[in-house]
Amino acid sequence: MIKVVKFGGSSLASAEQFKKVGAIIREDADRRFVVPSAPGKRHSRDTKVTDMLYECYALAAEGKEYTGKLAKIKDRYDSIIKGLDLTISLDNEFAVISKNFKKKAGTDYAASRGEYLNGIIMAAYLGFEFIDAAEVIFFDEHGNFLSDKTNEVLSARLENCEHAVIPGFYGAKESGAVHTFSRGGSDITGSIVSRAVHATIYENWTDVSGFLVSDPRIIENPAVIHTITYRELRELSYMGAGVLHEDAIFPVRKEGIPINIRNTNAPQDPGTMIVESTCHQPEYTITGIAGLRGFVAVNIDKDMMNSEVGYCRRVLQAFEDYDISIEHMPSGIDTMTVFVQQKDFEGKEQQVLSAIHKYADPDQIEIESDLALVAVVGRGMKSTRGTAGRIFSALAHAQINVKMIDQGSSELNIIIGVSNDDFERAIRSIYDIFVETRL
Ligand code: ASP
């Protein structure tokens, strides 16, 4: 068995946390490949090292004094090294980083140093080989991840390697310049490494005991999901459910490698298994509920729209021209509605409207803002009658006006549009009916 283990920032925020991580890795000889994040927050008012690096580099890029901030970052690492009784020194590394900051090596380079340095400490602490991610993870010059090249180089590099630490979050462009994934991207690195070594399992260690049925900021103490499929997870993470980066499933999905979300602070908990397919039925018909605020509905009316070939395409062209991604598109006979994210749309709304007029000559366009989308996701819905009925009666009981309904043909999710103000109540009422009362 080969296990790849990725540890998030809060699991590596201090020497105490490093010790827990060390114990977890040493406990199981199959845990051979380790992907660390940068040190995260030690307490709620603390700052993540990645954020400190962004701030520090911003000063350097403006030609301002940055060495004081850089010294504070070094202190974070030094206290971990000291707490672990290691004899290594990061003096030379910081001298190089400081020089590169002065030379304006770029924001990505700066942010990546958080993982890079933590990887050096982790490798020294475990006695594992350190492999710089810039040598094995590749992007093209536009920053697109090169999955085949990476897999080829990384598999060859790890083939004869017994144990290694590969820092998360970054790689390099073909020119050699360091490039990062988006925030939280160490999850993706863990998945890439798992694919390259054909891991039996990808363990993703964080600070919660798995994926929760709903957001703990909305539902007090939500139930943990024991097993979830990649597709369900994708739907939930796209709609804002945290824990794992939404792109992290792609590399492992290619190989059918399960992901196990685990809690560094409660290693005895089994956490959540993320799998391709399973015969385990979810405990509550639905697997999870997630949602996001901040959408706009653009309602377009045109008599005889139904018989006009190419009408939708012409409307959508207007959004494409302004680089706005479309979330949902429910339609009627002479109407169609386009849901987009408010933050993408706000600055460009008048241009988009005139482009719709130019391309599609509608009778009327109306904009409704401050909407929220709630996604109820579950593989169990396909084989259960009345799920939609229960959702909508729960919403009706809570006196919530439903503005949009979208059920994909996969019957894996039902998306409901409500006003931003009803968002939390909508999630609570759906959670109550399925989980609390188990209807
Ligand atoms: N350290 C990076 C961040 O804070 C990447 C990661 O932790 O996954 O976003």
PDB file of C-alpha atoms and ligand atoms in Angstrom, residues 6-9 36-40 48-51 54 111 114-115 168-170 181-189 245, ligand 1:
ATOM      1  CA  LYS A   6      -1.263  16.100   2.781  1.00  0.00           C
ATOM      2  CA  PHE A   7      -1.342  18.307   5.855  1.00  0.00           C
ATOM      3  CA  GLY A   8      -3.080  21.680   5.868  1.00  0.00           C
ATOM      4  CA  GLY A   9      -1.765  24.884   7.391  1.00  0.00           C
ATOM      5  CA  PRO A  36       2.792  20.061   3.527  1.00  0.00           C
ATOM      6  CA  SER A  37       1.042  23.432   3.392  1.00  0.00           C
ATOM      7  CA  ALA A  38       2.616  26.561   4.831  1.00  0.00           C
ATOM      8  CA  PRO A  39       2.134  27.214   8.577  1.00  0.00           C
ATOM      9  CA  GLY A  40      -1.432  28.390   9.140  1.00  0.00           C
ATOM     10  CA  LYS A  48      -1.208  32.542   7.987  1.00  0.00           C
ATOM     11  CA  VAL A  49       2.375  32.583   6.761  1.00  0.00           C
ATOM     12  CA  THR A  50       1.091  32.686   3.158  1.00  0.00           C
ATOM     13  CA  ASP A  51      -0.728  35.944   3.925  1.00  0.00           C
ATOM     14  CA  TYR A  54       1.887  38.254   0.261  1.00  0.00           C
ATOM     15  CA  ALA A 111       3.724  32.956  -1.671  1.00  0.00           C
ATOM     16  CA  GLY A 114       5.648  29.249   2.716  1.00  0.00           C
ATOM     17  CA  GLU A 115       5.297  25.660   1.530  1.00  0.00           C
ATOM     18  CA  GLY A 168       2.224  21.883  -1.858  1.00  0.00           C
ATOM     19  CA  PHE A 169       0.732  24.844  -3.726  1.00  0.00           C
ATOM     20  CA  TYR A 170       3.357  25.569  -6.419  1.00  0.00           C
ATOM     21  CA  PHE A 181      -2.257  27.172  -7.878  1.00  0.00           C
ATOM     22  CA  SER A 182      -5.090  29.268  -6.467  1.00  0.00           C
ATOM     23  CA  ARG A 183      -5.409  29.601  -2.684  1.00  0.00           C
ATOM     24  CA  GLY A 184      -5.735  26.295  -0.870  1.00  0.00           C
ATOM     25  CA  GLY A 185      -3.891  24.659  -3.759  1.00  0.00           C
ATOM     26  CA  SER A 186      -1.785  22.258  -1.690  1.00  0.00           C
ATOM     27  CA  ASP A 187      -4.809  19.963  -1.881  1.00  0.00           C
ATOM     28  CA  ILE A 188      -4.219  19.786  -5.633  1.00  0.00           C
ATOM     29  CA  THR A 189      -0.538  18.945  -5.160  1.00  0.00           C
ATOM     30  CA  HIS A 245      -9.958  22.727  -3.021  1.00  0.00           C
TER      31      HIS A 245
HETATM   32  N1  ASP B   1      -0.741  28.096   1.776  1.00  0.00           N
HETATM   33  C1  ASP B   1      -1.611  28.280   0.667  1.00  0.00           C
HETATM   34  C2  ASP B   1      -2.835  29.053   1.098  1.00  0.00           C
HETATM   35  O1  ASP B   1      -2.904  29.546   2.204  1.00  0.00           O
HETATM   36  C3  ASP B   1      -1.963  26.995  -0.003  1.00  0.00           C
HETATM   37  C4  ASP B   1      -2.568  25.941   0.876  1.00  0.00           C
HETATM   38  O2  ASP B   1      -2.523  26.006   2.088  1.00  0.00           O
HETATM   39  O3  ASP B   1      -3.130  24.990   0.345  1.00  0.00           O
HETATM   40  O4  ASP B   1      -3.733  29.230   0.330  1.00  0.00           O
END
